[in-house]
Amino acid sequence: MGNSGMDISFSSLGAAEEVTGSKHVVEAYGKNYLIDCGAFQGKRAEADRKNRNLGIPVDRIDGVIVTHGHYDHCGLLPLLTKQGYQGNIYATPATRDISSLIMMDSANIQARDAEYLRKQSKKQGEKFDWRPLYDERDAIRAAGQILGLSYHRPLFLEDGVKLEFYDAGHILGSAMAFLTITREGKTTRILCSGDLGRKDKPIIRDPERPPAADYIVLESTYGDRRHDTADNAMARLAEIARQTVKTKGRILIPAFAIERTQELVYYFHLLVDEGVIPEIPIYVDSPMATNATTIFQVHPECYDEDIHEAFIKHHKNPFGFNSLHFTTGVEESKALNKHPGPLIIISADGMCEAGRIQHHLINSIGDPNTTILIVGYMAENTLGRRLRNKNSEVKIHNQWFKRRARVEELNAFSAHADYVEAVEWLDSLDTSHLKRILLVHGEPKAQAAFKRYLAEKGYSNTEIIQYGKTYGLG
Ligand SMILES: [Zn+2]
């Protein structure tokens, strides 16, 4: 990066041969544009070490483009600001709002972690030297640097460098960044997929088909996996709900606060509206999810046609209905323990590692009339993964609990295209100018499989991007 000597180049400072910490650099005639500024996630010490080094001095960055509001794509924006970056950050308006929420949440968590670790080390008589990456003030300043750029509103970042956002169909506000770089009659078009979504997801639109690009930077998270379809998810959800009504039990759903929770609410709303299931009290028990749902409500420009047909046309709020409740205080959350069934509780965190979902699990894991419904990715070594694996005993808050609750899994909710869907999307594009596909955001095994599959389908010029290496484009 920097002055690589090449006119146009690409390099990666994160999410190269791995799936978190997205940070890529497009250099165009000496100017550097950072595509995403995400945090690494994973084992604490390693993630912390990687997150402290942005990999590029901030005075070399001429613009930042954020594809969507997931922590691993926007989580380090406040660090950029803290280190002195004063330039613009470009994102869609919905991404701007979601990013603000995520950055503030992270600042809060870090402050609490610091407090906890300080106490721990004091107890053990050790020296305390851990500091948060950034604080709330940094997050607020970063939010203030974001310029909202709607889909299909081309903007010149400088003379000869045009940015346009296309819907990526991944989460609310998610975008692909299309860069058109023109100099002395030569034009180079680079499409950065961000996280590529899927067709027929609830609420949001399908991934769009941007114009012909010379280079496509493509994510490869599920380069070796296939997903169920959304239709299956609706039917299974209905089945589980009906059974719970019969047994007067409860459904516990650990869900990510952003997108997954709103999708579930939306699906349950549809099922109730269509009379497929009776009205069951549904509680969204996560302050973060409640805040995120408010953001969904104020961004109808991101909705797909179905939601217009089913709700907006009839002046109905897709994220609010009679049997749906958003809890506020801890007392209300605790009171749910005594609530008679049938009952549905959607709560964070998505991998059961923290948050109110843990209290609900402690309360109900021993009850055979409870269903724990897994709807999202569960990383290794998390409580969520142990539940998904149907372990008969799990440890929560340092105490062992026997599991008598049933565990069901729905994998149709994934927000990432699987390898077949990704190639279907590629096939739908005009690839007459396509010179190379640059693969990022995938584990090595998935990337190798994806590269082979792409070659089979006629996309032979693909490159698995390595950390820190510079690739000339043009
Ligand atoms: Zn994402």
Coordinates of C-alpha atoms and ligand atoms in Angstrom, one line a residue:
M1 CA 0.0 0.0 0.0
G2 CA 1.0 3.6 0.2
N3 CA 3.1 4.5 -2.8
S4 CA 3.4 1.0 -4.1
G5 CA 4.7 2.2 -7.4
M6 CA 1.7 0.7 -9.1
D7 CA -1.0 2.9 -10.5
I8 CA -3.8 0.9 -9.0
S9 CA -3.4 -1.9 -6.4
F10 CA -5.2 -3.9 -3.8
S11 CA -3.9 -5.1 -0.4
S12 CA -5.5 -6.6 2.7
L13 CA -4.8 -5.7 6.3
G14 CA -7.4 -8.1 7.7
A15 CA -9.8 -10.8 6.6
A16 CA -7.2 -12.3 4.3
E17 CA -7.4 -16.1 4.7
E18 CA -9.6 -15.6 7.8
V19 CA -13.1 -14.2 8.4
T20 CA -12.8 -11.3 10.8
G21 CA -11.1 -8.0 11.0
S22 CA -12.0 -6.8 7.4
K23 CA -9.6 -4.1 6.3
H24 CA -8.6 -3.8 2.7
V25 CA -6.8 -1.0 0.8
V26 CA -7.5 0.1 -2.8
E27 CA -4.7 2.4 -3.9
A28 CA -5.4 4.6 -6.9
Y29 CA -2.6 6.8 -8.2
G30 CA -1.1 7.4 -4.8
K31 CA -4.3 7.7 -2.8
N32 CA -5.3 5.1 -0.4
Y33 CA -8.9 4.1 0.3
L34 CA -9.6 1.8 3.2
I35 CA -12.5 -0.6 2.6
D36 CA -13.9 -1.5 6.0
C37 CA -12.2 -1.1 9.3
G38 CA -13.4 -4.1 11.2
A39 CA -12.2 -5.7 14.4
F40 CA -10.7 -9.2 14.7
Q41 CA -12.7 -11.6 16.9
G42 CA -11.6 -14.8 18.5
K43 CA -9.3 -15.7 21.3
R44 CA -9.0 -12.7 23.5
A45 CA -5.3 -12.1 23.6
E46 CA -4.7 -12.7 20.0
A47 CA -7.6 -10.6 18.8
D48 CA -6.5 -7.8 21.1
R49 CA -2.9 -7.9 19.8
K50 CA -4.2 -7.8 16.2
N51 CA -6.7 -5.1 16.8
R52 CA -4.1 -2.7 18.3
N53 CA -2.2 -2.6 15.0
L54 CA -4.2 -1.1 12.2
G55 CA -1.4 -1.9 9.7
I56 CA -1.5 1.5 8.1
P57 CA -0.6 5.0 9.4
V58 CA -3.7 7.1 9.5
D59 CA -2.1 10.0 7.6
R60 CA -1.8 7.7 4.6
I61 CA -5.5 7.1 4.4
D62 CA -7.4 9.3 2.0
G63 CA -10.9 7.9 2.6
V64 CA -12.7 5.1 4.4
I65 CA -15.6 3.1 2.9
V66 CA -17.7 0.9 5.2
T67 CA -19.7 -1.8 3.5
H68 CA -21.9 -2.7 6.5
G69 CA -22.4 -2.3 10.3
H70 CA -21.1 -5.7 11.5
Y71 CA -18.4 -5.4 14.2
D72 CA -15.9 -7.2 12.1
H73 CA -16.4 -4.5 9.4
C74 CA -16.8 -1.3 11.3
G75 CA -15.6 -2.1 14.9
L76 CA -12.2 -0.3 14.6
L77 CA -13.4 3.0 13.2
P78 CA -13.1 4.7 16.6
L79 CA -9.5 3.5 16.8
L80 CA -8.8 5.2 13.4
T81 CA -10.3 8.4 14.8
K82 CA -8.3 8.0 18.0
Q83 CA -5.1 7.7 16.1
G84 CA -5.9 10.9 14.3
Y85 CA -7.8 10.1 11.2
Q86 CA -9.9 13.2 10.3
G87 CA -11.2 12.3 6.8
N88 CA -14.5 11.1 5.6
I89 CA -16.0 7.7 6.3
Y90 CA -18.5 6.7 3.6
A91 CA -21.5 4.4 4.4
T92 CA -25.2 4.0 3.6
P93 CA -27.4 5.9 6.1
A94 CA -28.6 2.6 7.7
T95 CA -25.0 1.4 8.0
R96 CA -24.1 4.7 9.6
D97 CA -26.8 4.1 12.3
I98 CA -26.0 0.5 12.9
S99 CA -22.2 1.3 13.1
S100 CA -22.9 3.9 15.7
L101 CA -24.8 1.5 17.8
I102 CA -22.0 -1.2 17.4
M103 CA -19.2 1.2 18.2
M104 CA -20.9 2.6 21.3
D105 CA -21.7 -0.9 22.5
S106 CA -18.1 -2.0 22.0
A107 CA -16.8 1.0 23.9
N108 CA -19.1 0.1 26.7
I109 CA -18.1 -3.5 26.8
Q110 CA -14.4 -2.6 26.7
A111 CA -14.9 -0.2 29.6
R112 CA -16.6 -2.9 31.6
D113 CA -13.9 -5.5 30.7
A114 CA -11.2 -3.1 31.9
E115 CA -13.0 -2.6 35.2
Y116 CA -13.4 -6.4 35.6
L117 CA -9.8 -7.2 34.7
R118 CA -8.6 -4.4 37.0
K119 CA -10.4 -6.0 39.9
Q120 CA -9.2 -9.5 39.0
S121 CA -5.6 -8.5 38.8
K122 CA -5.9 -6.6 42.1
K123 CA -7.2 -9.8 43.8
Q124 CA -4.3 -11.8 42.4
G125 CA -1.8 -9.1 43.2
E126 CA -0.8 -8.7 39.6
K127 CA 0.1 -5.5 37.7
F128 CA -2.8 -4.2 35.6
D129 CA -1.9 -2.9 32.2
W130 CA -4.8 -3.6 29.9
R131 CA -6.4 -0.6 28.3
P132 CA -9.5 -0.4 26.1
L133 CA -8.8 0.1 22.4
Y134 CA -11.0 3.2 22.5
D135 CA -13.7 4.8 24.5
E136 CA -17.1 6.3 24.0
R137 CA -15.8 9.7 23.0
D138 CA -13.7 8.1 20.2
A139 CA -16.9 6.2 19.0
I140 CA -18.9 9.4 19.0
R141 CA -16.2 11.2 17.0
A142 CA -16.0 8.4 14.5
A143 CA -19.8 8.4 14.0
G144 CA -19.5 12.1 13.3
Q145 CA -17.1 11.5 10.4
I146 CA -19.5 9.2 8.6
L147 CA -21.1 10.6 5.4
G148 CA -24.3 8.9 4.6
L149 CA -24.3 7.9 0.9
S150 CA -27.5 6.2 -0.3
Y151 CA -27.5 3.3 -2.8
H152 CA -27.1 4.4 -6.4
R153 CA -25.9 7.9 -5.5
P154 CA -22.5 8.1 -7.2
L155 CA -20.0 10.3 -5.4
F156 CA -16.5 11.5 -6.5
L157 CA -14.0 10.9 -3.7
E158 CA -11.6 12.9 -5.8
D159 CA -11.1 13.7 -9.4
G160 CA -11.4 10.5 -11.3
V161 CA -12.4 8.3 -8.4
K162 CA -16.1 7.5 -8.2
L163 CA -17.8 5.5 -5.5
E164 CA -21.3 4.0 -5.8
F165 CA -23.1 1.7 -3.4
Y166 CA -25.2 -1.3 -4.5
D167 CA -27.3 -3.4 -2.1
A168 CA -25.4 -6.5 -0.9
G169 CA -28.5 -8.2 0.6
H170 CA -26.5 -9.2 3.7
I171 CA -28.0 -7.0 6.6
L172 CA -29.9 -3.8 6.7
G173 CA -27.9 -1.1 4.9
S174 CA -25.3 -3.5 3.6
A175 CA -23.6 -2.4 0.4
M176 CA -21.1 -3.5 -2.2
A177 CA -18.7 -0.7 -3.0
F178 CA -18.2 0.0 -6.7
L179 CA -15.1 2.1 -7.5
T180 CA -14.6 3.6 -10.9
I181 CA -11.1 5.0 -11.4
T182 CA -10.4 7.0 -14.5
R183 CA -7.2 8.7 -15.5
E184 CA -5.9 9.7 -19.0
G185 CA -8.6 7.9 -20.8
K186 CA -8.1 4.6 -18.9
T187 CA -10.9 3.3 -16.7
T188 CA -10.6 0.6 -14.0
R189 CA -13.7 -0.7 -12.2
I190 CA -13.4 -2.5 -8.9
L191 CA -16.3 -4.1 -7.2
C192 CA -15.9 -4.9 -3.5
S193 CA -18.6 -7.3 -2.5
G194 CA -18.4 -6.7 1.3
D195 CA -20.3 -9.6 2.8
L196 CA -22.4 -11.0 0.0
G197 CA -26.0 -11.8 1.1
R198 CA -28.6 -14.2 -0.2
K199 CA -31.8 -14.1 -2.2
D200 CA -35.2 -14.2 -0.5
K201 CA -34.0 -13.1 2.9
P202 CA -36.8 -11.5 5.0
I203 CA -36.9 -7.7 5.3
I204 CA -34.0 -6.8 3.0
R205 CA -33.6 -7.0 -0.8
D206 CA -31.7 -9.6 -2.7
P207 CA -28.0 -8.8 -3.6
E208 CA -28.0 -6.4 -6.6
R209 CA -26.2 -6.8 -9.9
P210 CA -23.8 -4.0 -10.3
P211 CA -22.4 -3.0 -13.7
A212 CA -19.5 -4.8 -15.4
A213 CA -16.3 -4.7 -13.3
D214 CA -12.7 -5.4 -14.1
Y215 CA -11.9 -6.8 -10.7
I216 CA -14.3 -8.3 -8.1
V217 CA -13.1 -8.6 -4.5
L218 CA -15.3 -11.4 -3.3
E219 CA -15.9 -12.8 0.2
S220 CA -15.7 -16.6 0.6
T221 CA -17.0 -17.4 4.1
Y222 CA -19.1 -20.3 2.9
G223 CA -16.9 -21.4 0.0
D224 CA -17.5 -25.0 1.0
R225 CA -21.0 -24.9 2.6
R226 CA -24.6 -25.0 1.4
H227 CA -27.6 -23.5 3.4
D228 CA -31.3 -24.4 3.7
T229 CA -33.8 -22.2 2.0
A230 CA -35.9 -19.6 3.7
D231 CA -39.2 -21.5 3.0
N232 CA -37.9 -24.4 5.1
A233 CA -37.2 -22.0 7.9
M234 CA -40.8 -20.7 8.0
A235 CA -42.3 -24.2 8.0
R236 CA -39.9 -25.5 10.8
L237 CA -40.5 -22.4 12.8
A238 CA -44.2 -22.9 12.6
E239 CA -43.9 -26.6 13.6
I240 CA -41.8 -25.8 16.6
A241 CA -44.2 -23.0 17.7
R242 CA -47.3 -25.2 17.4
Q243 CA -45.6 -28.0 19.4
T244 CA -44.8 -25.4 22.1
V245 CA -48.4 -24.3 22.2
K246 CA -49.4 -27.9 22.8
T247 CA -47.0 -28.5 25.6
K248 CA -47.4 -24.9 27.0
G249 CA -43.6 -24.8 27.0
R250 CA -41.2 -22.1 25.9
I251 CA -38.8 -21.4 23.0
L252 CA -35.5 -19.8 23.9
I253 CA -33.8 -18.3 20.9
P254 CA -30.2 -17.0 21.3
A255 CA -30.0 -14.4 18.5
F256 CA -27.7 -11.7 17.3
A257 CA -29.3 -8.3 18.2
I258 CA -29.0 -7.0 14.7
E259 CA -30.8 -8.6 11.7
R260 CA -31.4 -12.1 13.2
T261 CA -33.7 -10.8 15.9
Q262 CA -35.7 -8.6 13.5
E263 CA -36.0 -11.5 11.0
L264 CA -37.4 -13.7 13.6
V265 CA -39.9 -11.1 14.7
Y266 CA -40.9 -10.5 11.1
Y267 CA -41.3 -14.3 10.5
F268 CA -43.4 -14.8 13.6
H269 CA -45.5 -11.8 12.7
L270 CA -46.2 -13.3 9.2
L271 CA -47.0 -16.7 10.7
V272 CA -49.5 -15.1 13.2
D273 CA -51.0 -12.8 10.5
E274 CA -51.5 -15.7 8.1
G275 CA -53.1 -17.8 10.9
V276 CA -50.5 -20.5 10.6
I277 CA -49.7 -20.2 14.3
P278 CA -51.8 -18.8 17.2
E279 CA -50.7 -15.6 18.9
I280 CA -48.0 -16.6 21.4
P281 CA -46.4 -14.0 23.7
I282 CA -43.0 -13.1 22.2
Y283 CA -40.4 -11.3 24.2
V284 CA -37.4 -9.6 22.7
D285 CA -35.2 -9.5 25.8
S286 CA -32.1 -7.6 24.8
P287 CA -31.6 -3.9 25.1
M288 CA -29.3 -3.9 22.1
A289 CA -31.9 -5.8 20.0
T290 CA -34.5 -3.3 21.0
N291 CA -32.3 -0.4 19.9
A292 CA -31.5 -2.1 16.7
T293 CA -35.2 -2.7 15.9
T294 CA -35.7 1.0 16.1
I295 CA -33.1 1.5 13.4
F296 CA -34.9 -1.0 11.3
Q297 CA -38.1 1.0 11.7
V298 CA -36.6 4.2 10.4
H299 CA -35.0 2.7 7.3
P300 CA -37.8 1.6 5.0
E301 CA -35.6 2.5 2.0
C302 CA -33.8 -0.8 2.7
Y303 CA -36.9 -3.0 2.7
D304 CA -37.8 -5.4 -0.1
E305 CA -41.1 -5.6 -1.9
D306 CA -42.6 -8.3 0.3
I307 CA -42.5 -6.2 3.4
H308 CA -44.2 -3.4 1.5
E309 CA -46.9 -5.7 0.3
A310 CA -47.5 -7.4 3.7
F311 CA -47.2 -4.4 6.0
I312 CA -46.4 -0.9 4.7
K313 CA -49.3 -0.9 2.2
H314 CA -51.6 -1.7 5.1
H315 CA -50.0 0.9 7.4
K316 CA -48.8 -1.9 9.7
N317 CA -45.5 -1.9 11.6
P318 CA -43.7 -5.1 10.6
F319 CA -41.7 -5.0 13.9
G320 CA -44.6 -4.5 16.3
F321 CA -47.7 -6.5 16.9
N322 CA -50.0 -7.3 19.8
S323 CA -48.2 -10.3 21.2
L324 CA -44.7 -8.9 20.8
H325 CA -43.1 -7.2 23.7
F326 CA -39.7 -5.5 24.1
T327 CA -38.5 -5.8 27.7
T328 CA -36.8 -2.8 29.2
G329 CA -35.4 -3.3 32.7
V330 CA -33.7 -6.3 34.4
E331 CA -36.8 -6.8 36.6
E332 CA -39.0 -7.3 33.6
S333 CA -36.5 -9.7 32.2
K334 CA -36.4 -11.7 35.5
A335 CA -40.2 -11.8 35.7
L336 CA -40.2 -13.9 32.5
N337 CA -39.0 -16.8 34.6
K338 CA -42.5 -17.0 36.1
H339 CA -44.4 -16.3 32.9
P340 CA -46.6 -19.3 32.0
G341 CA -46.1 -21.0 28.6
P342 CA -46.5 -21.0 25.8
L343 CA -43.9 -18.3 25.4
I344 CA -41.1 -17.3 23.0
I345 CA -38.0 -15.4 24.2
I346 CA -35.5 -14.0 21.8
S347 CA -32.4 -12.8 23.6
A348 CA -28.7 -12.0 23.1
D349 CA -25.9 -12.7 22.9
G350 CA -26.1 -14.8 19.8
M351 CA -23.5 -17.3 20.9
C352 CA -24.8 -17.4 24.6
E353 CA -21.4 -16.2 25.9
A354 CA -22.9 -13.3 27.8
G355 CA -26.1 -11.4 28.3
R356 CA -29.6 -12.2 29.4
I357 CA -29.9 -15.4 27.4
Q358 CA -27.7 -17.0 30.0
H359 CA -30.3 -16.3 32.8
H360 CA -33.0 -17.8 30.6
L361 CA -31.0 -20.9 30.0
I362 CA -30.3 -21.3 33.7
N363 CA -34.0 -21.1 34.3
S364 CA -35.2 -23.4 31.6
I365 CA -32.5 -25.7 30.5
G366 CA -33.7 -28.5 32.8
D367 CA -37.3 -28.3 31.5
P368 CA -38.2 -30.9 28.8
N369 CA -40.9 -28.6 27.5
T370 CA -38.4 -25.9 26.5
T371 CA -36.9 -25.8 23.1
I372 CA -33.6 -24.1 22.6
L373 CA -33.6 -22.9 19.0
I374 CA -30.3 -22.3 17.3
V375 CA -30.5 -19.9 14.4
G376 CA -27.0 -18.6 14.0
Y377 CA -23.4 -19.4 13.8
M378 CA -21.9 -20.8 17.0
A379 CA -18.1 -20.4 17.2
E380 CA -16.0 -23.1 18.7
N381 CA -15.5 -23.0 22.5
T382 CA -18.8 -21.1 23.1
L383 CA -21.8 -22.1 25.2
G384 CA -23.8 -21.8 22.0
R385 CA -21.7 -24.4 20.3
R386 CA -22.0 -26.8 23.2
L387 CA -25.7 -26.5 23.1
R388 CA -25.8 -27.0 19.4
N389 CA -23.7 -30.1 20.0
K390 CA -26.5 -31.2 22.3
N391 CA -24.2 -31.7 25.3
S392 CA -26.1 -33.3 28.1
E393 CA -24.5 -31.0 30.7
V394 CA -23.3 -27.5 30.3
K395 CA -21.6 -24.9 32.5
I396 CA -23.2 -21.5 32.9
H397 CA -21.9 -18.9 35.3
N398 CA -19.5 -21.5 36.7
Q399 CA -22.2 -23.9 37.6
W400 CA -23.1 -27.2 35.9
F401 CA -26.6 -27.7 34.5
K402 CA -28.2 -30.9 33.2
R403 CA -29.9 -30.3 29.8
R404 CA -33.4 -31.7 29.5
A405 CA -34.6 -29.0 27.1
R406 CA -34.7 -30.0 23.4
V407 CA -32.3 -28.4 21.0
E408 CA -33.3 -27.6 17.4
E409 CA -31.3 -25.9 14.7
L410 CA -32.3 -23.8 11.7
N411 CA -29.5 -22.9 9.4
A412 CA -31.6 -21.1 6.8
F413 CA -31.0 -17.8 8.4
S414 CA -27.4 -17.3 7.3
A415 CA -26.7 -13.8 6.0
H416 CA -23.9 -15.0 3.7
A417 CA -24.3 -16.5 0.3
D418 CA -23.1 -20.1 0.1
Y419 CA -20.7 -21.1 -2.7
V420 CA -23.5 -22.1 -5.1
E421 CA -25.4 -18.9 -4.4
A422 CA -22.3 -16.8 -4.8
V423 CA -21.6 -18.3 -8.3
E424 CA -25.2 -17.8 -9.3
W425 CA -24.8 -14.2 -8.4
L426 CA -21.6 -14.0 -10.4
D427 CA -23.3 -15.7 -13.4
S428 CA -26.0 -13.0 -13.3
L429 CA -23.5 -10.2 -13.7
D430 CA -22.0 -8.8 -16.9
T431 CA -18.5 -10.3 -16.7
S432 CA -17.4 -9.3 -20.2
H433 CA -14.6 -7.0 -18.6
L434 CA -13.8 -9.3 -15.7
K435 CA -10.0 -9.8 -15.4
R436 CA -9.6 -11.3 -12.0
I437 CA -11.5 -12.3 -8.8
L438 CA -9.8 -11.6 -5.5
L439 CA -10.9 -13.8 -2.7
V440 CA -11.1 -12.5 0.8
H441 CA -13.0 -13.2 4.0
G442 CA -12.8 -17.0 4.3
E443 CA -10.9 -19.7 6.1
P444 CA -8.2 -21.3 4.0
K445 CA -10.1 -24.6 3.6
A446 CA -13.3 -22.8 2.3
Q447 CA -11.3 -20.6 0.1
A448 CA -9.4 -23.5 -1.6
A449 CA -12.7 -25.3 -2.2
F450 CA -14.3 -22.1 -3.5
K451 CA -11.4 -21.4 -5.9
R452 CA -11.8 -25.0 -7.3
Y453 CA -15.5 -24.6 -7.7
L454 CA -15.1 -21.2 -9.4
A455 CA -12.6 -22.7 -11.9
E456 CA -15.1 -25.5 -12.7
K457 CA -17.7 -22.8 -13.4
G458 CA -15.4 -20.9 -15.8
Y459 CA -13.9 -18.4 -13.4
S460 CA -10.3 -19.5 -13.6
N461 CA -8.5 -16.3 -12.8
T462 CA -9.0 -16.1 -9.1
E463 CA -6.5 -15.2 -6.4
I464 CA -6.6 -15.9 -2.7
I465 CA -5.4 -12.7 -1.2
Q466 CA -2.7 -12.9 1.4
Y467 CA -2.2 -10.5 4.3
G468 CA -0.1 -7.5 3.6
K469 CA 0.8 -8.4 0.0
T470 CA 0.2 -5.9 -2.7
Y471 CA -1.6 -6.9 -5.9
G472 CA -1.4 -4.7 -9.0
L473 CA -4.7 -4.1 -10.8
G474 CA -4.8 -2.7 -14.3
Ligands
ZN1 ZN -21.3 -9.1 7.9

